XYZ file of C-alpha atoms in Angstrom:
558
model
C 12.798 34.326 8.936
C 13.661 35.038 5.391
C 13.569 38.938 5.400
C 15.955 41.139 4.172
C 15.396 44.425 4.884
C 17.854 46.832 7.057
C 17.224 50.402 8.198
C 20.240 52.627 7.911
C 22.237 53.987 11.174
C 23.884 56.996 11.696
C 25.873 58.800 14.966
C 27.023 62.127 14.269
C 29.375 63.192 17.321
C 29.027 67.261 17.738
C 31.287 67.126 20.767
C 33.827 65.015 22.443
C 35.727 66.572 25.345
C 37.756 63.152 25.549
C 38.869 63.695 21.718
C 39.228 67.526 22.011
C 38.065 69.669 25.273
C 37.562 72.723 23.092
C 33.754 72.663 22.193
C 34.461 74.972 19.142
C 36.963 71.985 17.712
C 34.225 69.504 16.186
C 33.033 72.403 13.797
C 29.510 71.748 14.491
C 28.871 74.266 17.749
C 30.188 78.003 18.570
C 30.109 80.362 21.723
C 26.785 82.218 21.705
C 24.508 84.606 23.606
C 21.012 83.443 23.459
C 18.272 85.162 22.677
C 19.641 88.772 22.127
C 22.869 87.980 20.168
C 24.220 91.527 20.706
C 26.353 92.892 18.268
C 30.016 93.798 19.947
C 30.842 97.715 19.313
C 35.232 98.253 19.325
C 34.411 101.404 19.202
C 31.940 104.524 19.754
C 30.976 105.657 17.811
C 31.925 103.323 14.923
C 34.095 104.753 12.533
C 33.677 102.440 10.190
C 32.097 98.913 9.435
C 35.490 97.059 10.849
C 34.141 98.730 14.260
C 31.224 96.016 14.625
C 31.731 92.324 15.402
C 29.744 89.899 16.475
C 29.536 88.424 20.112
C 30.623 84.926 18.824
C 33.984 86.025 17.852
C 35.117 86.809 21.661
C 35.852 84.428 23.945
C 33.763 83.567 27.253
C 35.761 84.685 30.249
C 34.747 81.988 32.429
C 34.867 79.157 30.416
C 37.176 76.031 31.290
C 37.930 72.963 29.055
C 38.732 69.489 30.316
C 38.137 65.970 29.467
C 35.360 65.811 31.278
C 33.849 68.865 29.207
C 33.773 72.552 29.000
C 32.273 74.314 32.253
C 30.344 77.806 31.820
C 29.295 79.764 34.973
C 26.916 81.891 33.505
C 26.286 84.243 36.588
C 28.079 87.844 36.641
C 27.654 91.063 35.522
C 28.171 92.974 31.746
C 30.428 94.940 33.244
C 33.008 93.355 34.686
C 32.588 89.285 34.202
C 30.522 88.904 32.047
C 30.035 84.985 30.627
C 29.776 86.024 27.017
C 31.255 89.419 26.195
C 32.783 92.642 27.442
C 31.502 95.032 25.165
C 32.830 98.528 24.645
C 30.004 100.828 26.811
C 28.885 104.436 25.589
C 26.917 106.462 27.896
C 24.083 109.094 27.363
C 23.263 112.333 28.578
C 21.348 110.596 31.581
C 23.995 108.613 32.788
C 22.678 105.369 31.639
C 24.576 102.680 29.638
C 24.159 101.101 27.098
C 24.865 98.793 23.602
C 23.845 98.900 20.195
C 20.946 96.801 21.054
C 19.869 98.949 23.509
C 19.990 96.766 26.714
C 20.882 98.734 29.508
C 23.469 97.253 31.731
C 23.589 97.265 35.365
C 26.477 95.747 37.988
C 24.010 93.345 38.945
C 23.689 89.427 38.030
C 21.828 87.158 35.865
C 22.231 89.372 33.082
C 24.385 86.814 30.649
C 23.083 84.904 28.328
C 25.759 82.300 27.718
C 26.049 79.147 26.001
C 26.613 76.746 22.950
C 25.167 76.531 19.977
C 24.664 75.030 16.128
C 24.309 78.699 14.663
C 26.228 81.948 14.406
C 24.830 85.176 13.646
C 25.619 87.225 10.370
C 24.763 90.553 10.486
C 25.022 91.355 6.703
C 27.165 94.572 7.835
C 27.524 96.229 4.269
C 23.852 96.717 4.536
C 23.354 97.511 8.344
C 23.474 100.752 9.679
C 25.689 101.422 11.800
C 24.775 105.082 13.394
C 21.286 103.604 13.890
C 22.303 100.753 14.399
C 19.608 99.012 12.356
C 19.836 94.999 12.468
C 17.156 94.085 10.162
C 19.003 92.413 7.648
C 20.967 90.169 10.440
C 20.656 86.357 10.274
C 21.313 83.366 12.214
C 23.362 80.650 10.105
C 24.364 76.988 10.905
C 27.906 77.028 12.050
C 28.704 73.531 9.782
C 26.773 73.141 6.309
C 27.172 69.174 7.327
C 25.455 69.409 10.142
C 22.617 66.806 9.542
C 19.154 67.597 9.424
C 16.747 66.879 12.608
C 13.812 65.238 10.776
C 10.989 64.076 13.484
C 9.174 61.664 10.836
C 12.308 59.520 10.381
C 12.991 60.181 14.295
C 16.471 61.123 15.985
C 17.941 61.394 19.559
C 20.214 63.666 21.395
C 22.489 62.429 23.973
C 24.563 64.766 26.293
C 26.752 64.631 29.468
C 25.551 67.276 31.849
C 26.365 68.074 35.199
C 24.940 71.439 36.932
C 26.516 72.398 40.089
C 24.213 75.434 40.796
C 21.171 76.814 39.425
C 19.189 79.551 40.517
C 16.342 81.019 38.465
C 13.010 83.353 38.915
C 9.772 80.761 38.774
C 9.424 78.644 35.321
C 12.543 80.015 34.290
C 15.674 77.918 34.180
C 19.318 78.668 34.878
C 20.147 75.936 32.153
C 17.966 75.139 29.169
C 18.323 72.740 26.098
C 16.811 74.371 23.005
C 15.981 71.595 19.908
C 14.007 72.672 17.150
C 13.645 70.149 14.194
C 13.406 70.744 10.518
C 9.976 71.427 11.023
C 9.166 74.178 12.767
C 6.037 73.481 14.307
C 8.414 70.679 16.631
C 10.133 71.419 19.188
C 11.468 71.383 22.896
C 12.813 73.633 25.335
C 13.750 72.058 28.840
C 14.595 73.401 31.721
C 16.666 72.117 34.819
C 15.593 73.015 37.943
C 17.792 72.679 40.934
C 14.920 71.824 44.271
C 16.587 70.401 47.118
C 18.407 67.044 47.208
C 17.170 64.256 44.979
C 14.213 66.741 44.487
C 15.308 68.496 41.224
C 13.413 68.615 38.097
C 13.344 68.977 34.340
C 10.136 70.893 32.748
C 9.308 71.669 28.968
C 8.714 75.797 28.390
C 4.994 75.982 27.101
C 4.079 76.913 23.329
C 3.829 80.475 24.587
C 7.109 80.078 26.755
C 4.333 82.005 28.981
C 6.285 82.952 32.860
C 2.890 81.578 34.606
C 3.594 78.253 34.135
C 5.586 75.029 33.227
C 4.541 72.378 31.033
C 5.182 68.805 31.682
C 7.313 68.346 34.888
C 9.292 65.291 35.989
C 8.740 63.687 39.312
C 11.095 60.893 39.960
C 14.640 61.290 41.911
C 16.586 63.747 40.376
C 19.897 65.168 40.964
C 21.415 67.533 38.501
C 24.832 67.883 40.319
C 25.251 64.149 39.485
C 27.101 63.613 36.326
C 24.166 62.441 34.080
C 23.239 61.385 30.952
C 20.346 62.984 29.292
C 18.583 61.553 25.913
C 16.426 63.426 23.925
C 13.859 61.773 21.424
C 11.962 63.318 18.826
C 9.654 60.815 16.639
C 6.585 62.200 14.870
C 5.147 64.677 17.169
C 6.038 63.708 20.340
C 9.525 63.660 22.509
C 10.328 61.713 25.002
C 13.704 62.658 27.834
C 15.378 59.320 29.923
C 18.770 60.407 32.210
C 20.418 57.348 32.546
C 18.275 55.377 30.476
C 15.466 56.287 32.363
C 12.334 58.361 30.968
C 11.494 61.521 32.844
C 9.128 62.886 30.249
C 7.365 62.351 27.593
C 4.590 64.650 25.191
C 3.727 66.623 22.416
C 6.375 68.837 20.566
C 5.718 72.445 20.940
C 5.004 75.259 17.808
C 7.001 78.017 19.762
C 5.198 81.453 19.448
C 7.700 83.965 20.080
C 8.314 87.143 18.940
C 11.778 88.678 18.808
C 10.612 92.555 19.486
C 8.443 91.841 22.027
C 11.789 90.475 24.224
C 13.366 92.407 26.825
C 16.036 93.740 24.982
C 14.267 93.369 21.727
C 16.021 92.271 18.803
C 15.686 91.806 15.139
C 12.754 89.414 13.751
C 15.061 87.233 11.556
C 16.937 86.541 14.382
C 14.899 84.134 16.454
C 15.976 80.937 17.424
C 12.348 79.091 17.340
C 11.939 79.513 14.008
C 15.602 77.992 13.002
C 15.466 74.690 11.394
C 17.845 72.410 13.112
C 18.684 74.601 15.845
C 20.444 73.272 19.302
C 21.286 75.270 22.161
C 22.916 74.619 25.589
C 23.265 77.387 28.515
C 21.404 79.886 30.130
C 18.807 82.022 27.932
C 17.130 83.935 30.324
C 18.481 87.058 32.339
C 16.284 85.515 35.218
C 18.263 82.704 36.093
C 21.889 81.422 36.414
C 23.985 78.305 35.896
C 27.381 77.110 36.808
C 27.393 74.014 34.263
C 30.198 71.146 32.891
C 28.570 70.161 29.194
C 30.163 66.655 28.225
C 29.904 64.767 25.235
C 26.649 65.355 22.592
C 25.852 62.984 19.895
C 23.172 62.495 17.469
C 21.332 59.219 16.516
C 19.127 57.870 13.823
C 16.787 56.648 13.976
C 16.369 56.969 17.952
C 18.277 55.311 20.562
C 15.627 53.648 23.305
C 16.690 52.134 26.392
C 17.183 48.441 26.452
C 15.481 47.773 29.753
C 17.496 44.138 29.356
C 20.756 45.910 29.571
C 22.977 43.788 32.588
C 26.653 45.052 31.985
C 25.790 48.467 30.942
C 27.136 48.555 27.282
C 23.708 49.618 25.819
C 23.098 46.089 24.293
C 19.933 44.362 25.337
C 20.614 40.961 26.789
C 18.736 37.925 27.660
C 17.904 36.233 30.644
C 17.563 32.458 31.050
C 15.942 30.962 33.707
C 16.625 26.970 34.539
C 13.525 24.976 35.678
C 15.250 22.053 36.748
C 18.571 23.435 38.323
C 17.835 26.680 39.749
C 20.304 28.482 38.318
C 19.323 32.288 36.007
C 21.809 33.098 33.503
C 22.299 35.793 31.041
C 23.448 35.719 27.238
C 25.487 38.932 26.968
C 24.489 40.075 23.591
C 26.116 42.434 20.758
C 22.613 43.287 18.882
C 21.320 39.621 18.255
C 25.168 37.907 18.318
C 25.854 36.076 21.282
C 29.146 37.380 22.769
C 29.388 35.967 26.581
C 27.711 34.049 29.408
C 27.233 35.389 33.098
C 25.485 33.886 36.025
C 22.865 35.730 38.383
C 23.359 34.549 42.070
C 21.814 32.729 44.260
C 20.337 29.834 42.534
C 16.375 29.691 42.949
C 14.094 26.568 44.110
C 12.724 25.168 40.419
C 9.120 26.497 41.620
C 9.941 30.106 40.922
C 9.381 31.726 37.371
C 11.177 34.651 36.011
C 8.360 36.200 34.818
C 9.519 40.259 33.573
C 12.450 42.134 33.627
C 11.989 45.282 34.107
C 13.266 48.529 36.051
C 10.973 48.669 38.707
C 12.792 51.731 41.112
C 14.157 53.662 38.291
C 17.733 53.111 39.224
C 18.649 52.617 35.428
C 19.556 49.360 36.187
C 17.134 45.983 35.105
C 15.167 44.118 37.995
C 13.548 40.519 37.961
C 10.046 39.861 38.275
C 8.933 36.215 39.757
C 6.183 34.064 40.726
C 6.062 30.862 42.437
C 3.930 28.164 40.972
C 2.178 27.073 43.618
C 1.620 30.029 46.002
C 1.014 32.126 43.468
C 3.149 34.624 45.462
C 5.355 37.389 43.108
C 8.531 38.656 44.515
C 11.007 41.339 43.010
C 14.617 41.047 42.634
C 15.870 44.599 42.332
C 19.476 44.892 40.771
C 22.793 46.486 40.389
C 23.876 45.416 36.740
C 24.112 41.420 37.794
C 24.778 41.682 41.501
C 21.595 41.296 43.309
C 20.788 44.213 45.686
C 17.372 43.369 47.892
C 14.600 40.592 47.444
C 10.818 42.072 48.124
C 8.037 39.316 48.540
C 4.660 41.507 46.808
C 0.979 41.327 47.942
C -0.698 38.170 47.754
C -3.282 38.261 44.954
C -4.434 34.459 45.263
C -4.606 31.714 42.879
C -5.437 32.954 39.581
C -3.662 36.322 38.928
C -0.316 35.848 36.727
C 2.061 38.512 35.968
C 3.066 38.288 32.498
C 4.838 41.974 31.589
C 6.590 44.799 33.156
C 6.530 48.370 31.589
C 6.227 51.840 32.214
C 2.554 52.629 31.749
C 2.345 56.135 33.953
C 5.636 57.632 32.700
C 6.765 58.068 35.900
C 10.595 56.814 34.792
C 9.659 53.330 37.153
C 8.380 49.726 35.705
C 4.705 48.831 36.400
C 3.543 45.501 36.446
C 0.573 43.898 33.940
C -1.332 41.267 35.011
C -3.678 38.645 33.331
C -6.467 36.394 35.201
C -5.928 32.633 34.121
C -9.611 32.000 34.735
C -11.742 35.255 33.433
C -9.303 37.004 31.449
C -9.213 39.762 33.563
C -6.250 42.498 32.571
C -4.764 44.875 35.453
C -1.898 47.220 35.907
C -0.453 47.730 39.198
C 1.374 50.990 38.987
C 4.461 50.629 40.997
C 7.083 52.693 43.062
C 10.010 49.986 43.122
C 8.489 46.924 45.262
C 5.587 49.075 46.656
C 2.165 49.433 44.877
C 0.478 52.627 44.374
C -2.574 51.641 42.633
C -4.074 49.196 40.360
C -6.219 49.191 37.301
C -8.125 47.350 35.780
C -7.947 47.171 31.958
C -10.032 46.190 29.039
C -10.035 42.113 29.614
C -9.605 39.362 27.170
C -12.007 36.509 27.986
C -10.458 34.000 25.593
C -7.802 31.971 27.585
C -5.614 31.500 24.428
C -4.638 34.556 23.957
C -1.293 35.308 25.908
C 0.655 38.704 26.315
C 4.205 38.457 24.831
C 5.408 41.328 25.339
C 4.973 45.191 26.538
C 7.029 48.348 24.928
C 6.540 51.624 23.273
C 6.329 49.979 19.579
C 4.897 53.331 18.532
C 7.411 55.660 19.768
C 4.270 57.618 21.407
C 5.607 57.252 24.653
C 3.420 54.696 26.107
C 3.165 51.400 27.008
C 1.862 48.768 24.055
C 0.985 45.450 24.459
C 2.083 42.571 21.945
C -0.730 39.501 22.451
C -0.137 36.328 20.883
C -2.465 33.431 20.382
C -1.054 30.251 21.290
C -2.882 28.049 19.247
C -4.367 29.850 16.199
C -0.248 31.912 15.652
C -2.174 34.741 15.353
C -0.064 38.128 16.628
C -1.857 41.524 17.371
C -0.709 45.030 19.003
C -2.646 46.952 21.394
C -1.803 50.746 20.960
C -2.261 52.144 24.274
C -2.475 55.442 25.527
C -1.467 54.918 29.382
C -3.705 52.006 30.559
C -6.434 53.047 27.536
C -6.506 50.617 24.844
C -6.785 52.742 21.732
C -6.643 50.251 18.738
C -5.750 46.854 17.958
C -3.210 46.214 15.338
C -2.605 42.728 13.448
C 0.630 41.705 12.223
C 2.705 39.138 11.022
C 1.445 35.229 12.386
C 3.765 32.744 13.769
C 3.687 28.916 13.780
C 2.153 27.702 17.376
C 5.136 26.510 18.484
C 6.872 29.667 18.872
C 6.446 31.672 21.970
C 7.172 34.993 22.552
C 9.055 36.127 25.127
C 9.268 40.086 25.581
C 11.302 42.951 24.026
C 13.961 45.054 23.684
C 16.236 46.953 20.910
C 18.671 44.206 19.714
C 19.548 45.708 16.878
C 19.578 49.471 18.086
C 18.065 51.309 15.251
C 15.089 52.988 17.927
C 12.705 50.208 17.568
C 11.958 47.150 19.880
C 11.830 44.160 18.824
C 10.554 40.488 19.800
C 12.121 37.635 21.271
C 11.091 34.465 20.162
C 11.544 30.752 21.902
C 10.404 27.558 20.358
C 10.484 24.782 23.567
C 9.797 22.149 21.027
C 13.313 22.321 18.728
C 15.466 24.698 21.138
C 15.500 27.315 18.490
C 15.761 30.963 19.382
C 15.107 34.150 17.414
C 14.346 37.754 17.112
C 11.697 39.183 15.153
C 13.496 43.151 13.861
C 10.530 45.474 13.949
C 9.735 48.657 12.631
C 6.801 49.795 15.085
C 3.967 47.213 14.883
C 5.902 45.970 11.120
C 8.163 42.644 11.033
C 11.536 43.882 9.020
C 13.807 40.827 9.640
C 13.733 37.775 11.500
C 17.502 36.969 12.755
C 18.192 33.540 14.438
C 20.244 33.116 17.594
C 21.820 30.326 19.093
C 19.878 26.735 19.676
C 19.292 25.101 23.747
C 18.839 21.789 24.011
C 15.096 21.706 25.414
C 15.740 18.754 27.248
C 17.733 21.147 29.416
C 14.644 23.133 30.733
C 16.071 26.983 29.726
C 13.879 29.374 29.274
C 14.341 33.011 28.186
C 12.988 36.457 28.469
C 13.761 39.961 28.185
């Protein structure tokens, strides 16, 4: 374990509400309309240049500050409430009004466009002209010169407190959107929250084309958006991933966003289009055919990546492990601070010695790890689904005789739920039930391993693709190697660093929370205990944890 290399962290907080309500306070974000950015006219016709300003220098009328976050209710008219701006009107022959952009206002709703962004809009006035009102040389520029660069290769995450009390939007629009577009401009995201019914609401990503047909990828688990949640947003390479609460909704490609400024109804100038922005964020409502009434908490940036420790059992983000006593019954948990040990707890009730913990994993998507177990004799495997360390409900599973052993939970479907891998003891037979909590949906069958020696220690996204890969160990040669997987596909195997025989590996999680799992490791011979740091399929660092007596018959997992 003598390595000695550390990736940097960084957190950038862009907004606290707890530290300051005011969203504008951090430095990093301002008031914005999105995508039209009118300019705001004092006067018309302008006299003079001092007659134009632009939208972000008035205040939203609706907009309330607390520690909980600032809340926008984007629905209302130009006229009279609007979310962003009350413009001066001017009126032509016809009767019809209008602003310099030439949008034409009616006392109807879902015509704001109101939120908060990274980037203000300078329109360059000594060279605009004002009596036609010519925009060409406008530009959208980043609010903070610090703010720090969204770079998909070295990977990041967004994290933001969100709660939506209404939405209402035209079909494959959105009420409320999240805009990211990295340093490269051929990545991005745009999301939408859809509000569907209770526990029926959904999150979508806006097509390349941000084409009204259709959606792209859709989430299908439990949603509420009224709850008070927690929404993480991954970029690494080319693909995103978004968890609430820890858990992932979606995962895909990044999108090259083809959109043209001119072509939008109101147009407006070419330079000033948000998809082609490096580092550009935006929270609200960007479409006149939708509405939200929104509370936007706390955002913060990570790097590399925050992933969810599926091991987490008191909820402060730290994976922790479990230890399960073959003589005694008992199933305990090291409460852990990255790999320092900082506390014991206890899981009740204690459990006959025949039982094995055999995964932890969240099998109904509650946010919240479950236990996996087998019994050595009947073979039977039972679920333990959780509340942090209070056990909730017990589920016996189907009987799948003698031979089958489950040795792995992950989420191989991305449907924001653990699935269980199993391994044949006898033909080396591979299968993945996919599961909905303690109910089965399916099973597959996977490519099989016919050597007996080779064991699975542990399942994760080690590629940061979004799927499921599959760490196999062989328990007498040392010899480690990674399946890449693309759902239940195998798509490559990957060697990597060997390990003495006596060592056995037993799962992972992000100890040291830099966006990467990494391995746990448990010698039964000398009571030693360790965790190998990875970066992807790569060993970095091996730290050492804490030593059991094996006389005492612990054994861990995560």
């Amino acid at each position: 374990m003598s390595y000695n290399f550390d990736r940097p962290r960084f957190s950038a907080t862009i907004y606290d509400p707890v530290v300051n309500p005011d969203p504008l306070a951090s430095g990093f974000l301002t008031y914005g309309q999105l995508p039209t950015f009118p300019i705001f006219v004092q006067a018309f016709p302008p006299s003079s240049i001092l007659d134009i300003t632009d939208v972000f220098e008035v205040e939203p009328l609706s907009r309330v500050t607390s520690s909980a976050g600032v809340q926008l209710n984007t629905s209302g008219t130009l006229f009279t409430i609007s979310p962003g701006y009350n413009p001066t009107a001017y009126y032509l022959s016809d009767g019809v009004t209008k602003i310099p952009t030439g949008r034409s206002l009616t006392p109807t709703v879902n015509q704001g466009y109101a939120g908060f962004t990274n980037y203000s809009i300078d329109f360059d006035l000594e060279n605009a002209d004002i009596f036609n009102f010519s925009l060409d040389s406008a530009s959208l520029v980043p609010v903070s010169q610090s703010f720090p660069t969204l770079d998909p290769d070295l990977g990041f995450s967004i994290e933001f407190d969100l709660t939506i009390v209404y939405e209402q939007s035209n079909l494959n629009r959105a009420g409320f959107s999240f805009t990211l577009i990295s340093n490269d401009l051929s990545k991005g995201a745009e999301f939408g929250f859809k509000e569907a019914g209770t526990n029926s609401d959904y999150i979508f990503i806006q097509n390349a084309n941000l084409n009204e047909a259709s959606e792209g990828e859709k989430s299908t688990a439990v949603l509420e958006i009224s709850d008070k949640n927690r929404y993480r947003v991954t970029f690494k390479d080319d693909r995103y991933s978004l968890a609430v609460n820890n858990v992932t909704l979606l995962t895909g490609l990044l999108r090259d966003y083809d959109f043209d400024p001119t072509s939008s109804n109101p147009p407006f100038p070419t330079a000033i289009n948000p998809y082609e922005t490096q580092n550009f964020l935006f929270f609200g409502d960007n479409t006149d055919q939708g509405y939200a009434d929104f509370t936007l908490g706390k955002i913060t940036i990570d790097f590399p990546p925050l992933v969810p420790s599926s091991a987490d059992f008191n909820g402060d983000g730290m994976a922790d492990v479990v230890w399960r006593n073959q003589a005694g019954g008992k199933v305990g948990l090291w409460l852990m601070n990255r790999t320092n040990f900082s506390g014991v707890k206890f899981i009740s009730p204690e459990v006959e010695a025949a039982w094995d913990i055999k995964a932890v994993g969240d099998l109904n998507g509650d946010g919240s790890p479950d236990l996996v177990w087998q019994h050595k004799l009947s073979n039977r495997a039972a679920v333990w689904l959780m509340d942090g360390v209070n056990l909730l409900s017990a589920e016996i599973l189907d009987d799948v005789g003698p031979d089958w052993k489950v040795v792995e939970a992950g989420d191989f479907n991305n449907d924001g739920k653990d699935d269980l891998l199993w391994r044949h003891a006898v033909s080396g037979a591979n299968a993945v039930w996919l599961m909905d909590g303690t109910e089965r949906n399916s099973g597959e069958l996977i490519t099989p391993v016919t050597d007996p020696n080779w064991e699975v220690g542990a399942v994760g996204d080690f590629s940061n693709d979004g799927n499921m890969d599959i760490f196999w160990r062989h328990r007498t040669a040392g010899t480690n190697v990674f399946w890449r997987m693309n759902g239940t596909s195998l798509i490559e195997g990957i060697e990597t660093t060997n390990a003495s025989a006596e060592w056995q590996s037993q799962g992972a999680a992000d100890f040291d929370q830099d966006g990467e799992l990494d391995i746990l490791w448990q010698n039964r011979t000398t009571g030693e205990n360790a965790v190998w740091l990875m970066d992807g399929f790569t060993l970095t660092r091996g730290d050492m944890l804490p030593t059991i007596d094996p006389a005492a018959g612990w054994t861990s997992t995560v």
